């Protein structure tokens, strides 16, 4: 029984630190937030997209950052987010993914015959970022915030 417990402990420790590296400061601008933020246990967990500052002649890069914000502070945090230009983050390569624009839905009508397929957007632009073209269909790097770390929901 002891070898099994040790094995499980090693697995859990490895998964908990999987792919994370040191903390780094990234300069950029928050341009979009994941459309769905469902508060659970007083916390709103969501993702934001940052347009990372590179050189003047380089194509902009986008990264996804997972955050958790206390529900009572969420509106204030969201209104201040467009003004932030520096983010302290930890890279999480295991969460890299392709940026998806929308998810398919069935739009309900007054009766079952009027139901039709539709799309629900996944990202909402922040104020002042409406004209930015997001790189849909491209794999983007994932990070987690040190200032607003993910809070597990039980």
PDB file of N, CA and C in Angstrom, residues 26-109:
ATOM      1  N   UNK A  26       5.073  40.762 -18.178  1.00  0.00           N
ATOM      2  CA  UNK A  26       4.773  40.938 -19.592  1.00  0.00           C
ATOM      3  C   UNK A  26       4.090  42.286 -19.765  1.00  0.00           C
ATOM      4  N   UNK A  27       4.589  43.056 -20.714  1.00  0.00           N
ATOM      5  CA  UNK A  27       3.969  44.345 -21.026  1.00  0.00           C
ATOM      6  C   UNK A  27       3.002  44.139 -22.175  1.00  0.00           C
ATOM      7  N   UNK A  28       1.828  44.688 -22.020  1.00  0.00           N
ATOM      8  CA  UNK A  28       0.820  44.532 -23.045  1.00  0.00           C
ATOM      9  C   UNK A  28      -0.463  45.215 -22.652  1.00  0.00           C
ATOM     10  N   UNK A  29      -1.515  44.888 -23.374  1.00  0.00           N
ATOM     11  CA  UNK A  29      -2.818  45.509 -23.168  1.00  0.00           C
ATOM     12  C   UNK A  29      -3.886  44.425 -23.153  1.00  0.00           C
ATOM     13  N   UNK A  30      -4.752  44.457 -22.158  1.00  0.00           N
ATOM     14  CA  UNK A  30      -5.892  43.537 -22.128  1.00  0.00           C
ATOM     15  C   UNK A  30      -6.886  44.001 -23.181  1.00  0.00           C
ATOM     16  N   UNK A  31      -7.239  43.108 -24.116  1.00  0.00           N
ATOM     17  CA  UNK A  31      -8.116  43.501 -25.214  1.00  0.00           C
ATOM     18  C   UNK A  31      -9.482  42.814 -25.197  1.00  0.00           C
ATOM     19  N   UNK A  32      -9.566  41.632 -24.569  1.00  0.00           N
ATOM     20  CA  UNK A  32     -10.843  40.912 -24.570  1.00  0.00           C
ATOM     21  C   UNK A  32     -10.944  40.043 -23.320  1.00  0.00           C
ATOM     22  N   UNK A  33     -12.169  39.739 -22.967  1.00  0.00           N
ATOM     23  CA  UNK A  33     -12.439  38.863 -21.826  1.00  0.00           C
ATOM     24  C   UNK A  33     -13.379  37.764 -22.298  1.00  0.00           C
ATOM     25  N   UNK A  34     -13.215  36.577 -21.733  1.00  0.00           N
ATOM     26  CA  UNK A  34     -14.092  35.460 -22.091  1.00  0.00           C
ATOM     27  C   UNK A  34     -15.522  35.871 -21.790  1.00  0.00           C
ATOM     28  N   UNK A  35     -16.409  35.619 -22.718  1.00  0.00           N
ATOM     29  CA  UNK A  35     -17.786  36.099 -22.632  1.00  0.00           C
ATOM     30  C   UNK A  35     -18.518  35.579 -21.393  1.00  0.00           C
ATOM     31  N   UNK A  36     -18.258  34.337 -21.005  1.00  0.00           N
ATOM     32  CA  UNK A  36     -19.010  33.720 -19.910  1.00  0.00           C
ATOM     33  C   UNK A  36     -18.204  33.774 -18.613  1.00  0.00           C
ATOM     34  N   UNK A  37     -18.711  34.526 -17.653  1.00  0.00           N
ATOM     35  CA  UNK A  37     -18.131  34.535 -16.310  1.00  0.00           C
ATOM     36  C   UNK A  37     -19.239  34.164 -15.335  1.00  0.00           C
ATOM     37  N   UNK A  38     -19.176  32.948 -14.844  1.00  0.00           N
ATOM     38  CA  UNK A  38     -20.207  32.486 -13.929  1.00  0.00           C
ATOM     39  C   UNK A  38     -19.626  32.483 -12.519  1.00  0.00           C
ATOM     40  N   UNK A  39     -20.156  33.333 -11.630  1.00  0.00           N
ATOM     41  CA  UNK A  39     -19.630  33.339 -10.261  1.00  0.00           C
ATOM     42  C   UNK A  39     -20.000  32.047  -9.528  1.00  0.00           C
ATOM     43  N   UNK A  40     -19.007  31.489  -8.854  1.00  0.00           N
ATOM     44  CA  UNK A  40     -19.229  30.296  -8.028  1.00  0.00           C
ATOM     45  C   UNK A  40     -18.511  30.511  -6.708  1.00  0.00           C
ATOM     46  N   UNK A  41     -19.225  30.312  -5.614  1.00  0.00           N
ATOM     47  CA  UNK A  41     -18.671  30.476  -4.277  1.00  0.00           C
ATOM     48  C   UNK A  41     -18.042  31.852  -4.090  1.00  0.00           C
ATOM     49  N   UNK A  42     -18.630  32.882  -4.694  1.00  0.00           N
ATOM     50  CA  UNK A  42     -18.154  34.245  -4.525  1.00  0.00           C
ATOM     51  C   UNK A  42     -16.949  34.623  -5.373  1.00  0.00           C
ATOM     52  N   UNK A  43     -16.606  33.785  -6.357  1.00  0.00           N
ATOM     53  CA  UNK A  43     -15.435  34.035  -7.202  1.00  0.00           C
ATOM     54  C   UNK A  43     -15.829  33.945  -8.667  1.00  0.00           C
ATOM     55  N   UNK A  44     -15.343  34.896  -9.476  1.00  0.00           N
ATOM     56  CA  UNK A  44     -15.522  34.846 -10.934  1.00  0.00           C
ATOM     57  C   UNK A  44     -14.200  34.391 -11.541  1.00  0.00           C
ATOM     58  N   UNK A  45     -14.200  33.229 -12.148  1.00  0.00           N
ATOM     59  CA  UNK A  45     -13.012  32.741 -12.846  1.00  0.00           C
ATOM     60  C   UNK A  45     -13.242  32.907 -14.335  1.00  0.00           C
ATOM     61  N   UNK A  46     -12.260  33.484 -15.021  1.00  0.00           N
ATOM     62  CA  UNK A  46     -12.402  33.750 -16.442  1.00  0.00           C
ATOM     63  C   UNK A  46     -11.033  33.840 -17.090  1.00  0.00           C
ATOM     64  N   UNK A  47     -11.010  34.085 -18.374  1.00  0.00           N
ATOM     65  CA  UNK A  47      -9.769  34.280 -19.116  1.00  0.00           C
ATOM     66  C   UNK A  47      -9.800  35.655 -19.757  1.00  0.00           C
ATOM     67  N   UNK A  48      -8.615  36.265 -19.871  1.00  0.00           N
ATOM     68  CA  UNK A  48      -8.486  37.511 -20.606  1.00  0.00           C
ATOM     69  C   UNK A  48      -7.453  37.305 -21.705  1.00  0.00           C
ATOM     70  N   UNK A  49      -7.599  38.059 -22.784  1.00  0.00           N
ATOM     71  CA  UNK A  49      -6.611  38.032 -23.862  1.00  0.00           C
ATOM     72  C   UNK A  49      -5.784  39.297 -23.776  1.00  0.00           C
ATOM     73  N   UNK A  50      -4.471  39.122 -23.807  1.00  0.00           N
ATOM     74  CA  UNK A  50      -3.553  40.255 -23.808  1.00  0.00           C
ATOM     75  C   UNK A  50      -2.914  40.372 -25.172  1.00  0.00           C
ATOM     76  N   UNK A  51      -2.799  41.596 -25.663  1.00  0.00           N
ATOM     77  CA  UNK A  51      -2.007  41.874 -26.853  1.00  0.00           C
ATOM     78  C   UNK A  51      -0.647  42.302 -26.311  1.00  0.00           C
ATOM     79  N   UNK A  52       0.352  41.464 -26.576  1.00  0.00           N
ATOM     80  CA  UNK A  52       1.675  41.649 -25.998  1.00  0.00           C
ATOM     81  C   UNK A  52       2.471  42.654 -26.812  1.00  0.00           C
ATOM     82  N   UNK A  53       3.145  43.539 -26.103  1.00  0.00           N
ATOM     83  CA  UNK A  53       3.982  44.539 -26.752  1.00  0.00           C
ATOM     84  C   UNK A  53       5.271  43.903 -27.239  1.00  0.00           C
ATOM     85  N   UNK A  54       5.493  43.987 -28.526  1.00  0.00           N
ATOM     86  CA  UNK A  54       6.740  43.518 -29.130  1.00  0.00           C
ATOM     87  C   UNK A  54       7.410  44.735 -29.757  1.00  0.00           C
ATOM     88  N   UNK A  55       8.240  44.532 -30.704  1.00  0.00           N
ATOM     89  CA  UNK A  55       8.870  45.644 -31.409  1.00  0.00           C
ATOM     90  C   UNK A  55       7.875  46.353 -32.316  1.00  0.00           C
ATOM     91  N   UNK A  56       8.239  47.558 -32.744  1.00  0.00           N
ATOM     92  CA  UNK A  56       7.358  48.362 -33.587  1.00  0.00           C
ATOM     93  C   UNK A  56       7.078  47.705 -34.938  1.00  0.00           C
ATOM     94  N   UNK A  57       8.011  46.914 -35.452  1.00  0.00           N
ATOM     95  CA  UNK A  57       7.854  46.311 -36.780  1.00  0.00           C
ATOM     96  C   UNK A  57       7.370  44.869 -36.726  1.00  0.00           C
ATOM     97  N   UNK A  58       7.018  44.375 -35.551  1.00  0.00           N
ATOM     98  CA  UNK A  58       6.606  42.980 -35.425  1.00  0.00           C
ATOM     99  C   UNK A  58       5.089  42.871 -35.330  1.00  0.00           C
ATOM    100  N   UNK A  59       4.595  41.760 -35.818  1.00  0.00           N
ATOM    101  CA  UNK A  59       3.171  41.436 -35.735  1.00  0.00           C
ATOM    102  C   UNK A  59       2.814  41.244 -34.254  1.00  0.00           C
ATOM    103  N   UNK A  60       1.680  41.777 -33.795  1.00  0.00           N
ATOM    104  CA  UNK A  60       1.335  41.623 -32.371  1.00  0.00           C
ATOM    105  C   UNK A  60       1.104  40.161 -32.000  1.00  0.00           C
ATOM    106  N   UNK A  61       1.448  39.834 -30.782  1.00  0.00           N
ATOM    107  CA  UNK A  61       1.240  38.488 -30.255  1.00  0.00           C
ATOM    108  C   UNK A  61       0.151  38.564 -29.190  1.00  0.00           C
ATOM    109  N   UNK A  62      -0.661  37.514 -29.111  1.00  0.00           N
ATOM    110  CA  UNK A  62      -1.720  37.454 -28.116  1.00  0.00           C
ATOM    111  C   UNK A  62      -1.467  36.282 -27.188  1.00  0.00           C
ATOM    112  N   UNK A  63      -1.787  36.462 -25.906  1.00  0.00           N
ATOM    113  CA  UNK A  63      -1.690  35.383 -24.927  1.00  0.00           C
ATOM    114  C   UNK A  63      -2.979  35.352 -24.121  1.00  0.00           C
ATOM    115  N   UNK A  64      -3.289  34.172 -23.589  1.00  0.00           N
ATOM    116  CA  UNK A  64      -4.491  33.991 -22.761  1.00  0.00           C
ATOM    117  C   UNK A  64      -4.058  33.860 -21.306  1.00  0.00           C
ATOM    118  N   UNK A  65      -4.742  34.580 -20.430  1.00  0.00           N
ATOM    119  CA  UNK A  65      -4.398  34.575 -19.009  1.00  0.00           C
ATOM    120  C   UNK A  65      -5.623  34.160 -18.203  1.00  0.00           C
ATOM    121  N   UNK A  66      -5.470  33.127 -17.375  1.00  0.00           N
ATOM    122  CA  UNK A  66      -6.547  32.678 -16.485  1.00  0.00           C
ATOM    123  C   UNK A  66      -6.472  33.471 -15.186  1.00  0.00           C
ATOM    124  N   UNK A  67      -7.629  33.985 -14.757  1.00  0.00           N
ATOM    125  CA  UNK A  67      -7.698  34.795 -13.538  1.00  0.00           C
ATOM    126  C   UNK A  67      -8.915  34.393 -12.715  1.00  0.00           C
ATOM    127  N   UNK A  68      -8.853  34.699 -11.436  1.00  0.00           N
ATOM    128  CA  UNK A  68     -10.000  34.555 -10.538  1.00  0.00           C
ATOM    129  C   UNK A  68     -10.125  35.845  -9.744  1.00  0.00           C
ATOM    130  N   UNK A  69     -11.312  36.420  -9.764  1.00  0.00           N
ATOM    131  CA  UNK A  69     -11.565  37.702  -9.115  1.00  0.00           C
ATOM    132  C   UNK A  69     -12.734  37.518  -8.146  1.00  0.00           C
ATOM    133  N   UNK A  70     -12.622  38.047  -6.911  1.00  0.00           N
ATOM    134  CA  UNK A  70     -13.783  37.992  -6.018  1.00  0.00           C
ATOM    135  C   UNK A  70     -14.992  38.657  -6.681  1.00  0.00           C
ATOM    136  N   UNK A  71     -16.135  38.027  -6.567  1.00  0.00           N
ATOM    137  CA  UNK A  71     -17.343  38.519  -7.239  1.00  0.00           C
ATOM    138  C   UNK A  71     -17.649  39.971  -6.871  1.00  0.00           C
ATOM    139  N   UNK A  72     -17.439  40.348  -5.615  1.00  0.00           N
ATOM    140  CA  UNK A  72     -17.731  41.707  -5.173  1.00  0.00           C
ATOM    141  C   UNK A  72     -16.833  42.739  -5.854  1.00  0.00           C
ATOM    142  N   UNK A  73     -15.642  42.340  -6.319  1.00  0.00           N
ATOM    143  CA  UNK A  73     -14.683  43.255  -6.948  1.00  0.00           C
ATOM    144  C   UNK A  73     -14.695  43.182  -8.470  1.00  0.00           C
ATOM    145  N   UNK A  74     -15.479  42.274  -9.049  1.00  0.00           N
ATOM    146  CA  UNK A  74     -15.371  41.994 -10.478  1.00  0.00           C
ATOM    147  C   UNK A  74     -15.648  43.211 -11.355  1.00  0.00           C
ATOM    148  N   UNK A  75     -16.732  43.947 -11.128  1.00  0.00           N
ATOM    149  CA  UNK A  75     -17.070  45.092 -11.975  1.00  0.00           C
ATOM    150  C   UNK A  75     -15.991  46.173 -11.898  1.00  0.00           C
ATOM    151  N   UNK A  76     -15.480  46.432 -10.700  1.00  0.00           N
ATOM    152  CA  UNK A  76     -14.418  47.432 -10.528  1.00  0.00           C
ATOM    153  C   UNK A  76     -13.149  46.971 -11.237  1.00  0.00           C
ATOM    154  N   UNK A  77     -12.814  45.694 -11.097  1.00  0.00           N
ATOM    155  CA  UNK A  77     -11.630  45.122 -11.748  1.00  0.00           C
ATOM    156  C   UNK A  77     -11.774  45.212 -13.271  1.00  0.00           C
ATOM    157  N   UNK A  78     -12.950  44.862 -13.780  1.00  0.00           N
ATOM    158  CA  UNK A  78     -13.176  44.872 -15.224  1.00  0.00           C
ATOM    159  C   UNK A  78     -13.055  46.284 -15.795  1.00  0.00           C
ATOM    160  N   UNK A  79     -13.550  47.293 -15.081  1.00  0.00           N
ATOM    161  CA  UNK A  79     -13.461  48.663 -15.592  1.00  0.00           C
ATOM    162  C   UNK A  79     -12.027  49.186 -15.545  1.00  0.00           C
ATOM    163  N   UNK A  80     -11.188  48.692 -14.644  1.00  0.00           N
ATOM    164  CA  UNK A  80      -9.789  49.126 -14.548  1.00  0.00           C
ATOM    165  C   UNK A  80      -8.876  48.351 -15.494  1.00  0.00           C
ATOM    166  N   UNK A  81      -9.313  47.191 -15.955  1.00  0.00           N
ATOM    167  CA  UNK A  81      -8.469  46.304 -16.759  1.00  0.00           C
ATOM    168  C   UNK A  81      -7.903  46.950 -18.027  1.00  0.00           C
ATOM    169  N   UNK A  82      -8.677  47.709 -18.813  1.00  0.00           N
ATOM    170  CA  UNK A  82      -8.107  48.296 -20.033  1.00  0.00           C
ATOM    171  C   UNK A  82      -6.943  49.258 -19.769  1.00  0.00           C
ATOM    172  N   UNK A  83      -6.845  49.827 -18.588  1.00  0.00           N
ATOM    173  CA  UNK A  83      -5.776  50.770 -18.274  1.00  0.00           C
ATOM    174  C   UNK A  83      -4.474  50.112 -17.841  1.00  0.00           C
ATOM    175  N   UNK A  84      -4.484  48.816 -17.586  1.00  0.00           N
ATOM    176  CA  UNK A  84      -3.271  48.135 -17.134  1.00  0.00           C
ATOM    177  C   UNK A  84      -2.356  47.858 -18.324  1.00  0.00           C
ATOM    178  N   UNK A  85      -1.046  47.985 -18.105  1.00  0.00           N
ATOM    179  CA  UNK A  85      -0.087  47.755 -19.197  1.00  0.00           C
ATOM    180  C   UNK A  85       0.998  46.759 -18.826  1.00  0.00           C
ATOM    181  N   UNK A  86       0.984  46.278 -17.603  1.00  0.00           N
ATOM    182  CA  UNK A  86       2.029  45.349 -17.153  1.00  0.00           C
ATOM    183  C   UNK A  86       1.382  44.245 -16.326  1.00  0.00           C
ATOM    184  N   UNK A  87       1.761  42.993 -16.612  1.00  0.00           N
ATOM    185  CA  UNK A  87       1.130  41.851 -15.968  1.00  0.00           C
ATOM    186  C   UNK A  87       2.211  40.890 -15.482  1.00  0.00           C
ATOM    187  N   UNK A  88       2.079  40.415 -14.246  1.00  0.00           N
ATOM    188  CA  UNK A  88       3.009  39.442 -13.694  1.00  0.00           C
ATOM    189  C   UNK A  88       2.364  38.073 -13.836  1.00  0.00           C
ATOM    190  N   UNK A  89       3.012  37.212 -14.641  1.00  0.00           N
ATOM    191  CA  UNK A  89       2.390  35.956 -15.049  1.00  0.00           C
ATOM    192  C   UNK A  89       3.335  34.778 -14.896  1.00  0.00           C
ATOM    193  N   UNK A  90       2.747  33.591 -14.881  1.00  0.00           N
ATOM    194  CA  UNK A  90       3.483  32.331 -14.902  1.00  0.00           C
ATOM    195  C   UNK A  90       3.002  31.559 -16.124  1.00  0.00           C
ATOM    196  N   UNK A  91       3.934  31.087 -16.918  1.00  0.00           N
ATOM    197  CA  UNK A  91       3.620  30.346 -18.146  1.00  0.00           C
ATOM    198  C   UNK A  91       3.057  28.981 -17.799  1.00  0.00           C
ATOM    199  N   UNK A  92       1.982  28.560 -18.477  1.00  0.00           N
ATOM    200  CA  UNK A  92       1.366  27.250 -18.287  1.00  0.00           C
ATOM    201  C   UNK A  92       1.210  26.598 -19.664  1.00  0.00           C
ATOM    202  N   UNK A  93       2.291  25.995 -20.206  1.00  0.00           N
ATOM    203  CA  UNK A  93       2.245  25.432 -21.559  1.00  0.00           C
ATOM    204  C   UNK A  93       1.173  24.363 -21.751  1.00  0.00           C
ATOM    205  N   UNK A  94       0.827  23.653 -20.696  1.00  0.00           N
ATOM    206  CA  UNK A  94      -0.184  22.598 -20.817  1.00  0.00           C
ATOM    207  C   UNK A  94      -1.551  23.162 -21.192  1.00  0.00           C
ATOM    208  N   UNK A  95      -1.765  24.461 -20.996  1.00  0.00           N
ATOM    209  CA  UNK A  95      -3.056  25.078 -21.305  1.00  0.00           C
ATOM    210  C   UNK A  95      -3.066  25.842 -22.627  1.00  0.00           C
ATOM    211  N   UNK A  96      -1.973  25.773 -23.394  1.00  0.00           N
ATOM    212  CA  UNK A  96      -1.971  26.406 -24.716  1.00  0.00           C
ATOM    213  C   UNK A  96      -3.117  25.818 -25.537  1.00  0.00           C
ATOM    214  N   UNK A  97      -3.787  26.663 -26.311  1.00  0.00           N
ATOM    215  CA  UNK A  97      -4.907  26.163 -27.109  1.00  0.00           C
ATOM    216  C   UNK A  97      -5.169  27.082 -28.295  1.00  0.00           C
ATOM    217  N   UNK A  98      -5.977  26.571 -29.209  1.00  0.00           N
ATOM    218  CA  UNK A  98      -6.369  27.341 -30.386  1.00  0.00           C
ATOM    219  C   UNK A  98      -7.473  28.311 -29.962  1.00  0.00           C
ATOM    220  N   UNK A  99      -7.340  29.556 -30.369  1.00  0.00           N
ATOM    221  CA  UNK A  99      -8.321  30.579 -30.026  1.00  0.00           C
ATOM    222  C   UNK A  99      -9.579  30.383 -30.874  1.00  0.00           C
ATOM    223  N   UNK A 100     -10.682  30.151 -30.200  1.00  0.00           N
ATOM    224  CA  UNK A 100     -11.965  29.895 -30.864  1.00  0.00           C
ATOM    225  C   UNK A 100     -12.831  31.138 -30.754  1.00  0.00           C
ATOM    226  N   UNK A 101     -13.475  31.499 -31.866  1.00  0.00           N
ATOM    227  CA  UNK A 101     -14.286  32.718 -31.915  1.00  0.00           C
ATOM    228  C   UNK A 101     -15.665  32.533 -31.290  1.00  0.00           C
ATOM    229  N   UNK A 102     -16.298  31.386 -31.547  1.00  0.00           N
ATOM    230  CA  UNK A 102     -17.673  31.189 -31.090  1.00  0.00           C
ATOM    231  C   UNK A 102     -17.965  29.708 -30.910  1.00  0.00           C
ATOM    232  N   UNK A 103     -19.091  29.430 -30.269  1.00  0.00           N
ATOM    233  CA  UNK A 103     -19.557  28.053 -30.111  1.00  0.00           C
ATOM    234  C   UNK A 103     -20.935  27.930 -30.752  1.00  0.00           C
ATOM    235  N   UNK A 104     -21.231  26.767 -31.329  1.00  0.00           N
ATOM    236  CA  UNK A 104     -22.550  26.596 -31.953  1.00  0.00           C
ATOM    237  C   UNK A 104     -23.649  26.503 -30.891  1.00  0.00           C
ATOM    238  N   UNK A 105     -24.773  27.087 -31.180  1.00  0.00           N
ATOM    239  CA  UNK A 105     -25.945  27.018 -30.300  1.00  0.00           C
ATOM    240  C   UNK A 105     -27.184  26.803 -31.163  1.00  0.00           C
ATOM    241  N   UNK A 106     -28.273  26.484 -30.539  1.00  0.00           N
ATOM    242  CA  UNK A 106     -29.575  26.419 -31.207  1.00  0.00           C
ATOM    243  C   UNK A 106     -30.384  27.597 -30.686  1.00  0.00           C
ATOM    244  N   UNK A 107     -30.735  28.502 -31.587  1.00  0.00           N
ATOM    245  CA  UNK A 107     -31.532  29.666 -31.210  1.00  0.00           C
ATOM    246  C   UNK A 107     -32.987  29.246 -31.128  1.00  0.00           C
ATOM    247  N   UNK A 108     -33.593  29.539 -29.988  1.00  0.00           N
ATOM    248  CA  UNK A 108     -34.986  29.173 -29.758  1.00  0.00           C
ATOM    249  C   UNK A 108     -35.922  30.207 -30.383  1.00  0.00           C
ATOM    250  N   UNK A 109     -36.992  29.735 -30.925  1.00  0.00           N
ATOM    251  CA  UNK A 109     -38.033  30.613 -31.470  1.00  0.00           C
ATOM    252  C   UNK A 109     -39.313  30.402 -30.694  1.00  0.00           C
TER     253      UNK A 109
END
